[in-house]
JSON list of N, CA and C in Angstrom, two decimals:
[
{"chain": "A", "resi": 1, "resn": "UNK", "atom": "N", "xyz": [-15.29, 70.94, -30.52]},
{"chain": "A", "resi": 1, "resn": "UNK", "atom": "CA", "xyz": [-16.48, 71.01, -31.34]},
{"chain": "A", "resi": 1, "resn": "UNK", "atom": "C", "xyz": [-17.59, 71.74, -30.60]},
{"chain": "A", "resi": 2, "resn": "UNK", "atom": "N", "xyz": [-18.10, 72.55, -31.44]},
{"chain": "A", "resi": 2, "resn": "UNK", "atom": "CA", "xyz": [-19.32, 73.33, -30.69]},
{"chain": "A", "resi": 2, "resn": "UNK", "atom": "C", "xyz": [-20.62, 72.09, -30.15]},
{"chain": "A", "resi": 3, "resn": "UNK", "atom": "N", "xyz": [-21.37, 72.77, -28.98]},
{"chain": "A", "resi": 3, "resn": "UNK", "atom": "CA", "xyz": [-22.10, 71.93, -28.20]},
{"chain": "A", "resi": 3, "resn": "UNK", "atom": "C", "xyz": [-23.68, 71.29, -29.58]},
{"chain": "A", "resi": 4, "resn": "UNK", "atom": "N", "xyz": [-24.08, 70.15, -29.51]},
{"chain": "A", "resi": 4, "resn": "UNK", "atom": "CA", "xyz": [-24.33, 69.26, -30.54]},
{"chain": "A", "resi": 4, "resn": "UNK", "atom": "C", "xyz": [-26.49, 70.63, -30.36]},
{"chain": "A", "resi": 5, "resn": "UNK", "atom": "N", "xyz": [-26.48, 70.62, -31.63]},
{"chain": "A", "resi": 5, "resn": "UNK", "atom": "CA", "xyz": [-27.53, 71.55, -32.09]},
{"chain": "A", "resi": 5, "resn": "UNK", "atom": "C", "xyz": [-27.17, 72.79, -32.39]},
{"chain": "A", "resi": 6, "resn": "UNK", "atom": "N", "xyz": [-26.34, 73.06, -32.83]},
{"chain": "A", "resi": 6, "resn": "UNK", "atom": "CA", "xyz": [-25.34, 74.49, -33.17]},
{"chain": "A", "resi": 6, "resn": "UNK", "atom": "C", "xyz": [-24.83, 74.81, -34.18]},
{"chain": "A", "resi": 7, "resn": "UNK", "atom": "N", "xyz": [-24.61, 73.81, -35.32]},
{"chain": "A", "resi": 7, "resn": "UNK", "atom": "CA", "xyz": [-24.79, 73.71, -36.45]},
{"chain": "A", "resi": 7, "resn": "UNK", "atom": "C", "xyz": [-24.69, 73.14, -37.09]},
{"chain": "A", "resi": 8, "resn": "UNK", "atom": "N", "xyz": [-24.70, 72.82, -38.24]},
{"chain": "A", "resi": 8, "resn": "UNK", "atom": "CA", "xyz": [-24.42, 71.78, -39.64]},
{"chain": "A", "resi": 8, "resn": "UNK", "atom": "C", "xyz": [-23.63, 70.58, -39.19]},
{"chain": "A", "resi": 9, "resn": "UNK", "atom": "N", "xyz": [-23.52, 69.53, -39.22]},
{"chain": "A", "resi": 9, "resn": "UNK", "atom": "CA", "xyz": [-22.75, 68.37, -38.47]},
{"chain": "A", "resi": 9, "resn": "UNK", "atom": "C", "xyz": [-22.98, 67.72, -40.00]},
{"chain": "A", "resi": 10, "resn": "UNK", "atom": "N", "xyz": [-21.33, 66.67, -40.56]},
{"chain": "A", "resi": 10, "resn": "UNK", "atom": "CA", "xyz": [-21.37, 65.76, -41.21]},
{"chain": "A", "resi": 10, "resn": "UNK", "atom": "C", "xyz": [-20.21, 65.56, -41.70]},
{"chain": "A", "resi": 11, "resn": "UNK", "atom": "N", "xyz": [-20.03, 64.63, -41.95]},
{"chain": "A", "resi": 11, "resn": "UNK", "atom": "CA", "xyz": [-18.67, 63.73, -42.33]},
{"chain": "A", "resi": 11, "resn": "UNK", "atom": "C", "xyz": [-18.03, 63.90, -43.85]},
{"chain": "A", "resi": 12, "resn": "UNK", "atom": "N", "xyz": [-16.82, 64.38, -43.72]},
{"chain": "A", "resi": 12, "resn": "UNK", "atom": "CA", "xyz": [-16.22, 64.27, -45.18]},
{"chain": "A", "resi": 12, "resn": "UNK", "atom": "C", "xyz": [-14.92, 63.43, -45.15]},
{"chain": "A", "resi": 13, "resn": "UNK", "atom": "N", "xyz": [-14.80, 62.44, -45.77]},
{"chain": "A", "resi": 13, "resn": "UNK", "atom": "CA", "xyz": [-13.87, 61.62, -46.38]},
{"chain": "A", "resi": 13, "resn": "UNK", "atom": "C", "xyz": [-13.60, 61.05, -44.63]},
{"chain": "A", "resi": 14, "resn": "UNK", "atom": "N", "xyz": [-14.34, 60.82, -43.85]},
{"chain": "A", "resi": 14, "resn": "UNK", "atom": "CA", "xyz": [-14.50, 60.18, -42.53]},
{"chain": "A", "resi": 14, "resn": "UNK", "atom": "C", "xyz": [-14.31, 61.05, -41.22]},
{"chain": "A", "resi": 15, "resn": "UNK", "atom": "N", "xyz": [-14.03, 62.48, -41.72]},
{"chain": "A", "resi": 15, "resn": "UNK", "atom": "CA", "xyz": [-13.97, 63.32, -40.44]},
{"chain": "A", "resi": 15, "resn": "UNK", "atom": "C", "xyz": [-14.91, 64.22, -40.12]},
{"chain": "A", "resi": 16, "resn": "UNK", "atom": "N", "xyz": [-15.17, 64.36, -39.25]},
{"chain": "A", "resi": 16, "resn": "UNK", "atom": "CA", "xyz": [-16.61, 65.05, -38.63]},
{"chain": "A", "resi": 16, "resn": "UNK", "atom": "C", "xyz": [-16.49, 66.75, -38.84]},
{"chain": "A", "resi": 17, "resn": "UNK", "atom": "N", "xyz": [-17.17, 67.06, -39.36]},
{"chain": "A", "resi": 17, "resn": "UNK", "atom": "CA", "xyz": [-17.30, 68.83, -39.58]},
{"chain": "A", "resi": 17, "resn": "UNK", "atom": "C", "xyz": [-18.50, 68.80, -38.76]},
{"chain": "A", "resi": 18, "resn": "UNK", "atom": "N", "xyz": [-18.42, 70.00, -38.22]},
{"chain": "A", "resi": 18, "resn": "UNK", "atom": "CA", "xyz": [-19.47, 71.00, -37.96]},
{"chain": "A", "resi": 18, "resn": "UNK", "atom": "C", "xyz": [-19.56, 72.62, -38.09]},
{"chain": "A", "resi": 19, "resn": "UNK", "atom": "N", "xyz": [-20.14, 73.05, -38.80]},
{"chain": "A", "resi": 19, "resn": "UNK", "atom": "CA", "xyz": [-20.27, 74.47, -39.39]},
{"chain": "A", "resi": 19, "resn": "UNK", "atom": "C", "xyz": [-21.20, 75.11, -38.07]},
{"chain": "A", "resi": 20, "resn": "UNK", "atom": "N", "xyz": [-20.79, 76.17, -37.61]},
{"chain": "A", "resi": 20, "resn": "UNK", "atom": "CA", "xyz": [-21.50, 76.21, -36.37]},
{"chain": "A", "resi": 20, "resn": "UNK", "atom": "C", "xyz": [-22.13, 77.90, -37.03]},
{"chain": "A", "resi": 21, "resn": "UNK", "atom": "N", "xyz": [-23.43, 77.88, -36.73]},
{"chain": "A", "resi": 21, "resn": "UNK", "atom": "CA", "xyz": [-24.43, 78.54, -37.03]},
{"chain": "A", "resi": 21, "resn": "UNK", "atom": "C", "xyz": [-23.66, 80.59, -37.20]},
{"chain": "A", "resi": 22, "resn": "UNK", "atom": "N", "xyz": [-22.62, 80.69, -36.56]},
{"chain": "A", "resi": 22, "resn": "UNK", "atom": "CA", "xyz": [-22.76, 81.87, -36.99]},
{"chain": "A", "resi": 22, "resn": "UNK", "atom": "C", "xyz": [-21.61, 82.04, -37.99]},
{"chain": "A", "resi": 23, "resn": "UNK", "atom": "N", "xyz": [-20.80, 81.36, -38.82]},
{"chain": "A", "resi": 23, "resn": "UNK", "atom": "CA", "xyz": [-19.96, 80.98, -39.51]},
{"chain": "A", "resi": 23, "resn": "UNK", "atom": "C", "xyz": [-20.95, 81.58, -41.05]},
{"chain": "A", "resi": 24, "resn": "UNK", "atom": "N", "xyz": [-22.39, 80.84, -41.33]},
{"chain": "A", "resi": 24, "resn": "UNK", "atom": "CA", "xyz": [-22.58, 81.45, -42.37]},
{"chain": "A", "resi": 24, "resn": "UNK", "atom": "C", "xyz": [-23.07, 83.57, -41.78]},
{"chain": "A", "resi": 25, "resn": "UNK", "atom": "N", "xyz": [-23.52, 83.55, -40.72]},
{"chain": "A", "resi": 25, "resn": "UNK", "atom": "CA", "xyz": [-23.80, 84.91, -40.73]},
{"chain": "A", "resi": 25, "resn": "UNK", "atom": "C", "xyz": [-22.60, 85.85, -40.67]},
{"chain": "A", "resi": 26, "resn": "UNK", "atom": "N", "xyz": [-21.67, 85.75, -40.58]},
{"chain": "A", "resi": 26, "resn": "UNK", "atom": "CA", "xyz": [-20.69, 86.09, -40.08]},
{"chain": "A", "resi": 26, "resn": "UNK", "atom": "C", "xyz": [-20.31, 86.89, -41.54]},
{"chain": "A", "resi": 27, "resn": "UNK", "atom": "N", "xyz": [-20.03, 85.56, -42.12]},
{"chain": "A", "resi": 27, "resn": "UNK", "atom": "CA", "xyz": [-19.84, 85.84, -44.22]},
{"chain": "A", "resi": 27, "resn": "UNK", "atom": "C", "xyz": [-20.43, 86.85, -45.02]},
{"chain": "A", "resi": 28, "resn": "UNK", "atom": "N", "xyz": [-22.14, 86.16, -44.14]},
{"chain": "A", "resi": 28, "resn": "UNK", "atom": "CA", "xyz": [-22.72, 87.52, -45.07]},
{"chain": "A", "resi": 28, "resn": "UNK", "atom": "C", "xyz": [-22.99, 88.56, -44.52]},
{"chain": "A", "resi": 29, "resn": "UNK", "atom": "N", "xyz": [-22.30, 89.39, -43.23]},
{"chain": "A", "resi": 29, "resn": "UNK", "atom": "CA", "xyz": [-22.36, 90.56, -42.71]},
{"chain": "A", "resi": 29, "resn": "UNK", "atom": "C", "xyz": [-21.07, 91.04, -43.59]},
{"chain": "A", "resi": 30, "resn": "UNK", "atom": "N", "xyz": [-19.73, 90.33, -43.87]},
{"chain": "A", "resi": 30, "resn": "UNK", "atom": "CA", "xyz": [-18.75, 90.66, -44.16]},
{"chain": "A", "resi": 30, "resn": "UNK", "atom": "C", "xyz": [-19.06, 91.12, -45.99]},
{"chain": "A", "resi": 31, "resn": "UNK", "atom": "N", "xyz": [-19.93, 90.51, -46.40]},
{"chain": "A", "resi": 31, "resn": "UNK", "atom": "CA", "xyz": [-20.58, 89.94, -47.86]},
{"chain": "A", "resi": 31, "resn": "UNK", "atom": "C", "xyz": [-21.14, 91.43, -47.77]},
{"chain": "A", "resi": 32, "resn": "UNK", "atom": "N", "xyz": [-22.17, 91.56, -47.60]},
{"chain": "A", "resi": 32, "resn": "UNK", "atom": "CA", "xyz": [-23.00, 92.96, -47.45]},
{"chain": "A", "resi": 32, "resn": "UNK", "atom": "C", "xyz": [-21.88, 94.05, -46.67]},
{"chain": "A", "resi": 33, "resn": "UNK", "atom": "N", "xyz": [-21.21, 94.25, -46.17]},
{"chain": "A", "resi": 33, "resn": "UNK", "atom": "CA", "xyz": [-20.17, 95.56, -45.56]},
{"chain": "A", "resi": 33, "resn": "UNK", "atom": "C", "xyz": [-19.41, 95.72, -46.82]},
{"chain": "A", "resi": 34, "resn": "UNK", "atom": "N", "xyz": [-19.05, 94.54, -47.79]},
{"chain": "A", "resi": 34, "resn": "UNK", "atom": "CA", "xyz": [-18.24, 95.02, -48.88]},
{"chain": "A", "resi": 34, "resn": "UNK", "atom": "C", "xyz": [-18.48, 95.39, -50.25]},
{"chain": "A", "resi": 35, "resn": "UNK", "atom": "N", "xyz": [-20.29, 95.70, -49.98]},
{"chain": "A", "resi": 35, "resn": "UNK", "atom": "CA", "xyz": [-21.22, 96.22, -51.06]},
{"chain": "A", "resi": 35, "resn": "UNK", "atom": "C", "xyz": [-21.63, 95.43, -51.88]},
{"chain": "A", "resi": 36, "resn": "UNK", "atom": "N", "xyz": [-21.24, 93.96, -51.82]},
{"chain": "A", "resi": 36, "resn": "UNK", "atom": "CA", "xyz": [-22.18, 92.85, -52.24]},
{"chain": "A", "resi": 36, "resn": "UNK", "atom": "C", "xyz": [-23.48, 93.00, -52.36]},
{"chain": "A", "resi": 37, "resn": "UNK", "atom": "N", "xyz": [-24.20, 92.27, -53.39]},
{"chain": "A", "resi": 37, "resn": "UNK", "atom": "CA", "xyz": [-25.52, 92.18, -53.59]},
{"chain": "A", "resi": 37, "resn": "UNK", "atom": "C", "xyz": [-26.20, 90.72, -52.99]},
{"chain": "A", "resi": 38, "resn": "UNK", "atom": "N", "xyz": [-27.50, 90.52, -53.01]},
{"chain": "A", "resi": 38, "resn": "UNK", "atom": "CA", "xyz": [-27.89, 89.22, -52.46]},
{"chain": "A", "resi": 38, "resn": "UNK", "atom": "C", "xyz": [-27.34, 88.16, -52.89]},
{"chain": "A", "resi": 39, "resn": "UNK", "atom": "N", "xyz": [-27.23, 88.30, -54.56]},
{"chain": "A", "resi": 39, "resn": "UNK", "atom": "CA", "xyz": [-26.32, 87.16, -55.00]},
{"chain": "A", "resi": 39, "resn": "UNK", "atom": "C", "xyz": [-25.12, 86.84, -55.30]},
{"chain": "A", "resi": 40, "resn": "UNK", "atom": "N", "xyz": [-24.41, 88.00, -54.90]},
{"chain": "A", "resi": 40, "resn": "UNK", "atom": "CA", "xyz": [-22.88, 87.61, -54.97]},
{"chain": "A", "resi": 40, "resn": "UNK", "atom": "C", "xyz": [-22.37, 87.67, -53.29]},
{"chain": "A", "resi": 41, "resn": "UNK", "atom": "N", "xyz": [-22.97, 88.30, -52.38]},
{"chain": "A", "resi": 41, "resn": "UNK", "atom": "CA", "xyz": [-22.87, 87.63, -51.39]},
{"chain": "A", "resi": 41, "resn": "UNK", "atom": "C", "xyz": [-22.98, 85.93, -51.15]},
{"chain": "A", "resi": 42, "resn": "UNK", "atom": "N", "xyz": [-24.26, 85.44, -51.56]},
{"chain": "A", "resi": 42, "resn": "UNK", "atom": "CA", "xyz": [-24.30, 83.65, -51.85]},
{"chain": "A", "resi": 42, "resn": "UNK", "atom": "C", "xyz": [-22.88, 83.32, -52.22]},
{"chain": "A", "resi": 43, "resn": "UNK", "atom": "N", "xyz": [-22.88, 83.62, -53.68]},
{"chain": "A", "resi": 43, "resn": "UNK", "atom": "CA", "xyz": [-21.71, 83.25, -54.03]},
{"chain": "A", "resi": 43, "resn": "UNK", "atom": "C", "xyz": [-20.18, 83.51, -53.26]},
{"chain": "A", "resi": 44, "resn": "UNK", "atom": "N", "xyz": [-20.13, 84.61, -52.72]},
{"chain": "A", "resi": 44, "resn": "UNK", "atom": "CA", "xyz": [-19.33, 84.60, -51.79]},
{"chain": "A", "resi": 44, "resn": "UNK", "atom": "C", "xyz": [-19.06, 83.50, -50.42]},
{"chain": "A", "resi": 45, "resn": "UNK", "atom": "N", "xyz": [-20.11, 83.56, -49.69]},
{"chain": "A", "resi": 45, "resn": "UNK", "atom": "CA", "xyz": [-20.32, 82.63, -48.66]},
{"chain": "A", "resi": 45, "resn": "UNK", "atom": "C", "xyz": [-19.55, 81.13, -49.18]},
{"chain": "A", "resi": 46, "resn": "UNK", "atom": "N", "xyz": [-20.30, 80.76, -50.43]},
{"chain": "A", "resi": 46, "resn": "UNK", "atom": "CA", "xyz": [-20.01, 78.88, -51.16]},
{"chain": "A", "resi": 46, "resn": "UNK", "atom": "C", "xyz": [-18.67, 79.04, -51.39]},
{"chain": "A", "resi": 47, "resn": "UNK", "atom": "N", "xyz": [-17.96, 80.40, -51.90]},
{"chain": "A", "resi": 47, "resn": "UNK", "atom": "CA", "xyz": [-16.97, 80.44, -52.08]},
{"chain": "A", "resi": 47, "resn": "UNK", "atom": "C", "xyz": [-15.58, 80.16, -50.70]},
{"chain": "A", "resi": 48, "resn": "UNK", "atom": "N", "xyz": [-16.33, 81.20, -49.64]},
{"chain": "A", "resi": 48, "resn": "UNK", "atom": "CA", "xyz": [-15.49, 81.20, -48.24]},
{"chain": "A", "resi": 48, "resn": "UNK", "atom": "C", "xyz": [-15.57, 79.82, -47.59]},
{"chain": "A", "resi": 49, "resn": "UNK", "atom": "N", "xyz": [-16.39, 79.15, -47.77]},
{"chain": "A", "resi": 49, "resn": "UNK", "atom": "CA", "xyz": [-17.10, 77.89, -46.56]},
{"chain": "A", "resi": 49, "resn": "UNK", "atom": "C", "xyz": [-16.43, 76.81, -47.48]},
{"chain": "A", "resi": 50, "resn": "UNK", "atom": "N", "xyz": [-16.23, 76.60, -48.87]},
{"chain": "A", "resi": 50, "resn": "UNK", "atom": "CA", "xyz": [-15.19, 75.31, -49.56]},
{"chain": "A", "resi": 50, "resn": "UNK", "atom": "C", "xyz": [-14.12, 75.73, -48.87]},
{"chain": "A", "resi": 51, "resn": "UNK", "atom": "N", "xyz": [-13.45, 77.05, -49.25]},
{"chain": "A", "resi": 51, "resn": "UNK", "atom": "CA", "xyz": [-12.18, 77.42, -49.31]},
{"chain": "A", "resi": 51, "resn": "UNK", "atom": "C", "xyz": [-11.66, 77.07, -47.24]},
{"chain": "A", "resi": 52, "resn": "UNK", "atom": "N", "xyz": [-12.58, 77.72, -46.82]},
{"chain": "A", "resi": 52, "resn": "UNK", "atom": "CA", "xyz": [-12.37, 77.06, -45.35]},
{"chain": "A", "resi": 52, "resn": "UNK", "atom": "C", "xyz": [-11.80, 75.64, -45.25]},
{"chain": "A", "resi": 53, "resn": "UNK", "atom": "N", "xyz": [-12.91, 74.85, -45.18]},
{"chain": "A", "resi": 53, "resn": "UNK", "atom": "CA", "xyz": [-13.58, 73.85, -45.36]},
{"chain": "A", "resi": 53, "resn": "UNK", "atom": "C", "xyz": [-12.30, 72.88, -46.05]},
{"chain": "A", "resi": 54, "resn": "UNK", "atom": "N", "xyz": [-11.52, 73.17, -47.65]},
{"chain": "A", "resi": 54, "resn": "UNK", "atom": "CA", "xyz": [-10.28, 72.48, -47.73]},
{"chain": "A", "resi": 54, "resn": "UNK", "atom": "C", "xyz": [-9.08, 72.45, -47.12]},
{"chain": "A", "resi": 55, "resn": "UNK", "atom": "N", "xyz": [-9.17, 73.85, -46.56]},
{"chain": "A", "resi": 55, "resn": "UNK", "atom": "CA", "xyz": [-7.85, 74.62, -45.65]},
{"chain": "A", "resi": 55, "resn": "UNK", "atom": "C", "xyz": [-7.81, 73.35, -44.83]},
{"chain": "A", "resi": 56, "resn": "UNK", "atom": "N", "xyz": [-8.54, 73.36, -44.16]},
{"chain": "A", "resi": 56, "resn": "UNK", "atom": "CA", "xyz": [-9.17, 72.46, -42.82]},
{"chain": "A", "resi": 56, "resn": "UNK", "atom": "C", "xyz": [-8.89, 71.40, -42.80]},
{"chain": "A", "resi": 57, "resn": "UNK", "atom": "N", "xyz": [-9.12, 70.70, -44.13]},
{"chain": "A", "resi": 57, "resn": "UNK", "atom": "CA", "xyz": [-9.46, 69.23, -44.54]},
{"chain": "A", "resi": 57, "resn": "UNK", "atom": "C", "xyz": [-7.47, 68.42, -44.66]},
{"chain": "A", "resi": 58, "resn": "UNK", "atom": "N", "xyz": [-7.02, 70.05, -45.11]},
{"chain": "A", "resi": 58, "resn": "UNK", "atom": "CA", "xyz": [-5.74, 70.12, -45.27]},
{"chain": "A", "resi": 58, "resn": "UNK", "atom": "C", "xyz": [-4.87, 69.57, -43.66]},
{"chain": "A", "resi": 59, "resn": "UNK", "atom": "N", "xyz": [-5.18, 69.90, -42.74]},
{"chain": "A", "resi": 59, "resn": "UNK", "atom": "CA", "xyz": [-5.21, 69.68, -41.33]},
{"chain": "A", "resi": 59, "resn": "UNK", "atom": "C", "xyz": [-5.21, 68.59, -41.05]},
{"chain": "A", "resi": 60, "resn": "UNK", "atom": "N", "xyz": [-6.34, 67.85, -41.28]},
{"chain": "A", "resi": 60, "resn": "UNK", "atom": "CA", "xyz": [-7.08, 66.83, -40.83]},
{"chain": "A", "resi": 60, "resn": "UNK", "atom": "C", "xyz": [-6.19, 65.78, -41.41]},
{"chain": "A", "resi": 61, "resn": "UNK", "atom": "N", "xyz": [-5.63, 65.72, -42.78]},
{"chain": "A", "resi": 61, "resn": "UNK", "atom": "CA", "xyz": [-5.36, 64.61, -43.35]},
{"chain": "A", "resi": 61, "resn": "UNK", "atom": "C", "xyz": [-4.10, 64.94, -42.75]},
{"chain": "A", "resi": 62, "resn": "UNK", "atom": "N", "xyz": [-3.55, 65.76, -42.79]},
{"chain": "A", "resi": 62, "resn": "UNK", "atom": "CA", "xyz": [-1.98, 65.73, -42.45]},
{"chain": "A", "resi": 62, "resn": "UNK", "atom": "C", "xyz": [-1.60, 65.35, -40.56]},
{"chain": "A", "resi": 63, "resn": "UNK", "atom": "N", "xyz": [-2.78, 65.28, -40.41]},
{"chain": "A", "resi": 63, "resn": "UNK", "atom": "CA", "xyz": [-2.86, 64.64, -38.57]},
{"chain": "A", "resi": 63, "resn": "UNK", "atom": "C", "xyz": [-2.98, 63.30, -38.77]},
{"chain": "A", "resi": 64, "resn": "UNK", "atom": "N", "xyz": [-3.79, 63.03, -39.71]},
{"chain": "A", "resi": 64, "resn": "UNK", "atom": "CA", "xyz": [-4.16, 61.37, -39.69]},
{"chain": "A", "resi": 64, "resn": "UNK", "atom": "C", "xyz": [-2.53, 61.05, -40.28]},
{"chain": "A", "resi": 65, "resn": "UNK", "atom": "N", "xyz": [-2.03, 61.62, -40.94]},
{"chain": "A", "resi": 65, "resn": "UNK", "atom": "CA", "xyz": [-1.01, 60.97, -41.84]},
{"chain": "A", "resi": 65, "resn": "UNK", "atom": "C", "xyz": [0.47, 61.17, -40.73]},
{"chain": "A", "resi": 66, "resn": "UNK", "atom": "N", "xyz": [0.14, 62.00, -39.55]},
{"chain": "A", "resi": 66, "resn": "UNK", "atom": "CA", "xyz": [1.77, 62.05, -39.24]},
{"chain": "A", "resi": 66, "resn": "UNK", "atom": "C", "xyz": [1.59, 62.01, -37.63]},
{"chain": "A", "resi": 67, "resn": "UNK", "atom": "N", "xyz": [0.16, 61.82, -37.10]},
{"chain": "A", "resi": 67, "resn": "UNK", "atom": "CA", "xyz": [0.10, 61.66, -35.72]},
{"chain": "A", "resi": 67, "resn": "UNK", "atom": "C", "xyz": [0.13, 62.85, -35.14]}
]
């Protein structure tokens, strides 16, 4: 886990996320290089950071569930 003030910290369904601060810039450099506008970049980002974010979650449960 990145060092604690680095980004977004909070718990989903009991496991600790942290979104670490260049995760959203990262999106919207990639968001804007692919001729995105301000607001479909947004929408892009909410789109990349769930889709992460379940990948992940996908992980997490399947560790709790098999050790």
């Amino acid at each position: 886990m990145p060092p604690k003030g680095r980004g977004l910290s909070f718990r989903v369904a009991g496991t600790p996320v942290t979104i670490d601060w260049t995760f959203p810039v990262v999106m919207i450099v990639f968001g804007f290089a692919a001729g995105l506008g301000w607001a479909d970049t947004g929408i892009w980002l909410a789109m990349v950071l769930i889709s992460v974010l379940w990948h992940e979650m996908g992980h997490a449960l399947a560790l709790g569930a098999f050790g």
